[in-house]
Amino acid sequence: MNSNNTQNINALPIGSVLRCGEREYRIKSVLGQGGFGITYLASAKVRVGNVPVEAEFAIKEHFDSTINMRQGREVITSNPTKVLEIQESINSFLAEARRLNELSLSHPNIVNVNESFRENGTAYYVMEYIRGENLRVYTRRHPNGRLQEAEALRIIKSIGSALEHLHSRRMTHLDVKPDNILMRADGTPVLIDFGLAKRYDSNGRPTTTNKDAGCSDGYAPMEQYVGITSFTPEADVYALAATLLYMLTGRDPRKATEISSVIIAGSLNGLASPKTSLAILH
């Protein structure tokens, strides 16, 4: 997670302190903002044995940019008729944080999520801060701005394993793309940003209240533009293949409405084995 020092008008001021129990997190910078949250770089004192150590964390704040605004430090709702909707969304946000904590404890390719808490009229959850670059930057640094097939497959198998772990628990990520995969210093890829993730019951109905917040062109399948209302792991598989295509070609795939097997085959010309090319086409 690379720090972005540009202060967002909706974000907490740099230096703000968030408290969870006895721990204090001090905001150092804004890492990014999506439709339903702001992510910060923060520091806090932790103990290694009896020695206090300053450690860095990433903290996600629930903030719906369509109906939230900030009044001082407090997050308020600009539309009084949406208060109940926001509270339901915050409850869902905290429930997802708890589920992500369970998921990250059991899979090495999912970002580690620690504690969650309420403050400033909203909610937060604390994640590890990964000092690395995203897969887009990592790919661009290689010769010709693309990866060799063996390296691309190593990465995609790890993220595929993370998705399999999610799907076995009836969750979908719904925003897999190079920007949402971070590379640890040891080369381990980590899936991040679960802002669009949804969980489903045994009948395939969503149990999360987060709204559909658009699609990432080139990585979202056709059905996601219409709106996914049932458990559809295939949407993540499409995005996974699109991410593999990006790594091999160094170019974002075309939008789902504009892409075809002929275009995919042409872009892969000589860059992948027949087996890998066929997998991407499927």
CSV table of C-alpha atoms in Angstrom, one decimal:
chain,number,residue,atom,x,y,z
A,1,MET,CA,0.0,0.0,0.0
A,2,ASN,CA,1.8,3.1,-1.2
A,3,SER,CA,1.1,6.3,0.7
A,4,ASN,CA,-0.6,9.2,-1.2
A,5,ASN,CA,0.1,12.4,0.6
A,6,THR,CA,-2.6,14.3,-1.2
A,7,GLN,CA,-5.1,15.3,1.6
A,8,ASN,CA,-8.7,14.5,0.5
A,9,ILE,CA,-11.2,17.1,1.5
A,10,ASN,CA,-13.4,14.4,3.1
A,11,ALA,CA,-10.6,12.7,5.0
A,12,LEU,CA,-9.6,13.1,8.6
A,13,PRO,CA,-6.8,15.7,9.1
A,14,ILE,CA,-3.3,14.4,9.2
A,15,GLY,CA,-2.3,13.9,12.9
A,16,SER,CA,-5.8,12.9,14.0
A,17,VAL,CA,-5.9,10.1,16.6
A,18,LEU,CA,-8.3,7.2,16.6
A,19,ARG,CA,-8.7,5.1,19.7
A,20,CYS,CA,-9.6,1.5,20.1
A,21,GLY,CA,-9.5,0.3,23.6
A,22,GLU,CA,-6.1,1.3,25.0
A,23,ARG,CA,-4.5,1.6,21.6
A,24,GLU,CA,-4.2,4.9,19.8
A,25,TYR,CA,-3.7,5.2,16.0
A,26,ARG,CA,-2.3,8.4,14.6
A,27,ILE,CA,-3.2,9.3,11.0
A,28,LYS,CA,-0.1,9.9,8.9
A,29,SER,CA,-1.5,10.2,5.3
A,30,VAL,CA,-4.4,9.2,3.0
A,31,LEU,CA,-3.7,6.0,1.0
A,32,GLY,CA,-6.8,6.2,-1.1
A,33,GLN,CA,-10.6,6.7,-1.3
A,34,GLY,CA,-13.3,4.7,-3.0
A,35,GLY,CA,-17.0,5.1,-3.1
A,36,PHE,CA,-17.6,3.6,0.3
A,37,GLY,CA,-14.4,4.2,2.3
A,38,ILE,CA,-11.2,6.1,2.9
A,39,THR,CA,-8.0,4.3,3.7
A,40,TYR,CA,-5.3,5.9,5.8
A,41,LEU,CA,-1.7,5.1,6.8
A,42,ALA,CA,-1.5,5.2,10.6
A,43,SER,CA,1.0,4.5,13.3
A,44,ALA,CA,0.5,3.0,16.8
A,45,LYS,CA,2.6,1.8,19.7
A,46,VAL,CA,2.8,-2.0,20.0
A,47,ARG,CA,4.8,-4.0,22.4
A,48,VAL,CA,7.4,-6.6,21.5
A,49,GLY,CA,8.0,-8.2,24.8
A,50,ASN,CA,8.5,-5.3,27.1
A,51,VAL,CA,9.7,-2.9,24.4
A,52,PRO,CA,7.3,-0.4,22.9
A,53,VAL,CA,7.7,-0.2,19.2
A,54,GLU,CA,6.1,2.3,16.7
A,55,ALA,CA,4.3,0.2,14.0
A,56,GLU,CA,2.4,1.2,10.8
A,57,PHE,CA,-1.1,0.1,9.9
A,58,ALA,CA,-3.6,0.7,7.2
A,59,ILE,CA,-7.0,1.8,8.5
A,60,LYS,CA,-10.2,1.8,6.5
A,61,GLU,CA,-13.0,4.2,7.4
A,62,HIS,CA,-16.6,3.7,6.4
A,63,PHE,CA,-17.5,6.8,4.4
A,64,ASP,CA,-20.2,6.7,1.7
A,65,SER,CA,-19.2,9.6,-0.6
A,66,THR,CA,-22.7,9.9,-2.0
A,67,ILE,CA,-24.4,10.7,1.3
A,68,ASN,CA,-21.8,11.2,3.9
A,69,MET,CA,-20.0,14.5,4.8
A,70,ARG,CA,-17.6,15.5,7.6
A,71,GLN,CA,-18.4,18.0,10.3
A,72,GLY,CA,-15.2,18.4,12.2
A,73,ARG,CA,-14.1,14.8,12.9
A,74,GLU,CA,-17.6,13.5,12.9
A,75,VAL,CA,-19.1,11.7,9.8
A,76,ILE,CA,-22.7,12.8,9.3
A,77,THR,CA,-25.4,12.0,6.8
A,78,SER,CA,-26.3,14.8,4.4
A,79,ASN,CA,-29.7,13.3,3.7
A,80,PRO,CA,-31.8,12.7,6.9
A,81,THR,CA,-33.9,10.0,5.1
A,82,LYS,CA,-30.7,7.9,4.7
A,83,VAL,CA,-29.8,7.6,8.3
A,84,LEU,CA,-31.1,4.1,8.7
A,85,GLU,CA,-29.5,3.0,5.4
A,86,ILE,CA,-26.1,4.3,6.6
A,87,GLN,CA,-26.4,2.5,10.0
A,88,GLU,CA,-27.2,-0.7,8.2
A,89,SER,CA,-24.2,-0.1,5.9
A,90,ILE,CA,-21.9,0.5,9.0
A,91,ASN,CA,-23.2,-2.7,10.6
A,92,SER,CA,-22.4,-4.6,7.4
A,93,PHE,CA,-19.0,-3.0,7.2
A,94,LEU,CA,-18.1,-4.2,10.7
A,95,ALA,CA,-19.5,-7.7,10.0
A,96,GLU,CA,-17.3,-7.9,6.9
A,97,ALA,CA,-14.3,-6.8,8.9
A,98,ARG,CA,-14.9,-9.7,11.3
A,99,ARG,CA,-15.2,-12.1,8.4
A,100,LEU,CA,-12.1,-10.7,6.7
A,101,ASN,CA,-10.2,-11.2,10.0
A,102,GLU,CA,-11.2,-14.9,10.0
A,103,LEU,CA,-10.3,-15.2,6.3
A,104,SER,CA,-6.9,-13.5,6.6
A,105,LEU,CA,-5.9,-15.7,9.5
A,106,SER,CA,-6.4,-18.8,7.3
A,107,HIS,CA,-4.9,-17.6,4.0
A,108,PRO,CA,-1.5,-16.1,3.1
A,109,ASN,CA,-2.7,-14.3,0.0
A,110,ILE,CA,-5.5,-12.2,1.7
A,111,VAL,CA,-4.5,-9.0,3.5
A,112,ASN,CA,-4.4,-9.4,7.3
A,113,VAL,CA,-7.3,-7.6,9.1
A,114,ASN,CA,-7.0,-7.0,12.8
A,115,GLU,CA,-9.5,-5.1,15.0
A,116,SER,CA,-12.6,-3.0,14.1
A,117,PHE,CA,-14.3,-0.3,16.1
A,118,ARG,CA,-16.7,2.6,16.0
A,119,GLU,CA,-15.7,6.3,16.4
A,120,ASN,CA,-16.6,9.7,14.9
A,121,GLY,CA,-20.1,8.6,14.0
A,122,THR,CA,-18.8,5.8,11.7
A,123,ALA,CA,-16.7,2.6,11.8
A,124,TYR,CA,-13.1,1.6,11.1
A,125,TYR,CA,-11.1,-1.6,10.7
A,126,VAL,CA,-7.3,-2.0,11.0
A,127,MET,CA,-5.2,-3.9,8.4
A,128,GLU,CA,-1.6,-4.6,8.0
A,129,TYR,CA,0.3,-2.0,6.0
A,130,ILE,CA,2.1,-3.7,3.2
A,131,ARG,CA,5.2,-1.9,2.1
A,132,GLY,CA,5.1,-2.9,-1.5
A,133,GLU,CA,3.8,-2.0,-4.9
A,134,ASN,CA,0.7,-3.1,-6.6
A,135,LEU,CA,0.7,-5.6,-9.4
A,136,ARG,CA,0.3,-2.9,-12.1
A,137,VAL,CA,3.5,-1.1,-11.0
A,138,TYR,CA,5.3,-4.5,-10.5
A,139,THR,CA,4.4,-5.6,-14.0
A,140,ARG,CA,5.4,-2.2,-15.6
A,141,ARG,CA,8.9,-2.5,-14.0
A,142,HIS,CA,9.6,-5.7,-16.0
A,143,PRO,CA,11.1,-5.8,-19.6
A,144,ASN,CA,8.6,-4.5,-22.1
A,145,GLY,CA,6.2,-3.8,-19.2
A,146,ARG,CA,4.9,-7.4,-19.0
A,147,LEU,CA,5.7,-10.6,-17.1
A,148,GLN,CA,7.0,-13.9,-18.4
A,149,GLU,CA,4.4,-16.7,-18.4
A,150,ALA,CA,5.9,-18.6,-15.5
A,151,GLU,CA,5.9,-15.6,-13.2
A,152,ALA,CA,2.4,-14.5,-14.2
A,153,LEU,CA,1.1,-18.0,-13.5
A,154,ARG,CA,2.8,-18.1,-10.1
A,155,ILE,CA,1.0,-14.9,-9.1
A,156,ILE,CA,-2.4,-15.8,-10.6
A,157,LYS,CA,-2.4,-19.3,-8.9
A,158,SER,CA,-1.9,-17.6,-5.5
A,159,ILE,CA,-4.7,-15.1,-6.1
A,160,GLY,CA,-6.8,-17.9,-7.5
A,161,SER,CA,-6.2,-19.8,-4.3
A,162,ALA,CA,-7.3,-16.8,-2.3
A,163,LEU,CA,-10.5,-16.5,-4.4
A,164,GLU,CA,-11.2,-20.2,-3.9
A,165,HIS,CA,-10.9,-19.7,-0.2
A,166,LEU,CA,-13.5,-16.8,-0.4
A,167,HIS,CA,-15.8,-18.8,-2.7
A,168,SER,CA,-15.8,-21.8,-0.3
A,169,ARG,CA,-17.2,-19.4,2.3
A,170,ARG,CA,-19.8,-18.1,-0.2
A,171,MET,CA,-18.1,-14.7,-0.6
A,172,THR,CA,-17.2,-12.9,-3.9
A,173,HIS,CA,-14.6,-10.1,-4.2
A,174,LEU,CA,-16.1,-8.4,-7.3
A,175,ASP,CA,-13.1,-6.1,-7.9
A,176,VAL,CA,-10.1,-8.3,-8.7
A,177,LYS,CA,-7.6,-6.3,-10.8
A,178,PRO,CA,-3.9,-5.4,-10.8
A,179,ASP,CA,-4.5,-2.3,-8.6
A,180,ASN,CA,-6.0,-4.5,-5.9
A,181,ILE,CA,-3.2,-7.0,-5.7
A,182,LEU,CA,-0.1,-6.0,-3.6
A,183,MET,CA,3.3,-7.6,-3.9
A,184,ARG,CA,5.1,-8.2,-0.6
A,185,ALA,CA,8.9,-7.8,-0.5
A,186,ASP,CA,9.3,-11.6,-0.8
A,187,GLY,CA,7.2,-11.7,-4.0
A,188,THR,CA,4.0,-13.0,-2.4
A,189,PRO,CA,0.9,-11.5,-4.0
A,190,VAL,CA,-1.9,-10.3,-1.6
A,191,LEU,CA,-5.5,-9.6,-2.5
A,192,ILE,CA,-6.7,-6.3,-0.9
A,193,ASP,CA,-9.7,-3.9,-1.1
A,194,PHE,CA,-12.9,-5.8,-0.2
A,195,GLY,CA,-15.1,-2.8,-0.5
A,196,LEU,CA,-17.3,-4.4,-3.1
A,197,ALA,CA,-17.2,-7.9,-1.6
A,198,LYS,CA,-20.4,-9.7,-1.0
A,199,ARG,CA,-21.4,-12.7,1.1
A,200,TYR,CA,-24.4,-14.9,0.3
A,201,ASP,CA,-26.6,-17.4,2.2
A,202,SER,CA,-27.1,-21.0,1.3
A,203,ASN,CA,-29.8,-20.0,-1.2
A,204,GLY,CA,-27.4,-17.7,-3.0
A,205,ARG,CA,-29.0,-14.4,-1.7
A,206,PRO,CA,-26.7,-11.6,-0.6
A,207,THR,CA,-26.4,-11.1,3.2
A,208,THR,CA,-24.4,-7.8,2.9
A,209,THR,CA,-26.0,-4.5,2.4
A,210,ASN,CA,-23.3,-2.7,0.4
A,211,LYS,CA,-24.6,-1.3,-2.9
A,212,ASP,CA,-23.2,-2.1,-6.3
A,213,ALA,CA,-20.6,0.7,-6.9
A,214,GLY,CA,-19.8,0.4,-10.5
A,215,CYS,CA,-17.4,-1.8,-12.4
A,216,SER,CA,-13.7,-1.8,-13.4
A,217,ASP,CA,-13.7,-1.7,-17.2
A,218,GLY,CA,-11.7,-4.5,-18.6
A,219,TYR,CA,-11.9,-6.6,-15.5
A,220,ALA,CA,-15.7,-6.8,-14.8
A,221,PRO,CA,-17.8,-9.3,-16.7
A,222,MET,CA,-20.9,-8.3,-18.7
A,223,GLU,CA,-23.3,-9.4,-15.9
A,224,GLN,CA,-21.7,-7.1,-13.4
A,225,TYR,CA,-22.7,-4.0,-15.3
A,226,VAL,CA,-26.4,-5.2,-15.1
A,227,GLY,CA,-26.0,-6.0,-11.4
A,228,ILE,CA,-25.2,-9.3,-9.7
A,229,THR,CA,-27.9,-10.4,-7.3
A,230,SER,CA,-26.9,-14.0,-6.5
A,231,PHE,CA,-23.8,-15.9,-5.7
A,232,THR,CA,-21.7,-15.7,-8.9
A,233,PRO,CA,-18.1,-16.8,-8.3
A,234,GLU,CA,-17.7,-16.8,-12.1
A,235,ALA,CA,-17.5,-13.0,-12.0
A,236,ASP,CA,-14.2,-13.3,-10.0
A,237,VAL,CA,-12.9,-15.9,-12.3
A,238,TYR,CA,-13.5,-13.6,-15.3
A,239,ALA,CA,-11.5,-10.8,-13.4
A,240,LEU,CA,-8.8,-13.3,-12.6
A,241,ALA,CA,-8.3,-14.2,-16.3
A,242,ALA,CA,-8.4,-10.5,-17.2
A,243,THR,CA,-5.6,-9.9,-14.7
A,244,LEU,CA,-3.6,-12.7,-16.1
A,245,LEU,CA,-4.1,-11.2,-19.6
A,246,TYR,CA,-2.8,-7.9,-18.3
A,247,MET,CA,0.3,-9.4,-16.8
A,248,LEU,CA,1.2,-11.2,-20.1
A,249,THR,CA,0.5,-8.3,-22.4
A,250,GLY,CA,1.1,-5.2,-20.2
A,251,ARG,CA,-2.2,-3.7,-21.4
A,252,ASP,CA,-5.6,-3.5,-19.8
A,253,PRO,CA,-8.1,-5.7,-21.5
A,254,ARG,CA,-11.0,-4.1,-23.4
A,255,LYS,CA,-14.3,-3.6,-21.7
A,256,ALA,CA,-16.5,-6.7,-21.6
A,257,THR,CA,-18.9,-5.3,-24.2
A,258,GLU,CA,-16.0,-4.7,-26.6
A,259,ILE,CA,-13.8,-7.8,-26.2
A,260,SER,CA,-13.8,-11.0,-28.2
A,261,SER,CA,-11.9,-14.2,-28.5
A,262,VAL,CA,-10.2,-12.9,-31.7
A,263,ILE,CA,-9.0,-9.8,-29.9
A,264,ILE,CA,-7.7,-11.8,-26.9
A,265,ALA,CA,-5.9,-14.3,-29.2
A,266,GLY,CA,-4.4,-11.4,-31.1
A,267,SER,CA,-3.1,-9.7,-28.0
A,268,LEU,CA,-1.6,-13.0,-26.7
A,269,ASN,CA,0.2,-13.8,-30.0
A,270,GLY,CA,3.3,-15.6,-29.0
A,271,LEU,CA,3.2,-14.4,-25.4
A,272,ALA,CA,1.7,-17.5,-23.8
A,273,SER,CA,1.5,-21.2,-24.3
A,274,PRO,CA,-1.5,-22.7,-26.0
A,275,LYS,CA,-2.7,-24.1,-22.7
A,276,THR,CA,-2.6,-20.7,-20.9
A,277,SER,CA,-4.1,-18.9,-23.9
A,278,LEU,CA,-7.0,-21.3,-24.0
A,279,ALA,CA,-7.6,-20.9,-20.3
A,280,ILE,CA,-7.8,-17.1,-20.7
A,281,LEU,CA,-10.2,-17.5,-23.7
A,282,HIS,CA,-12.5,-19.7,-21.7
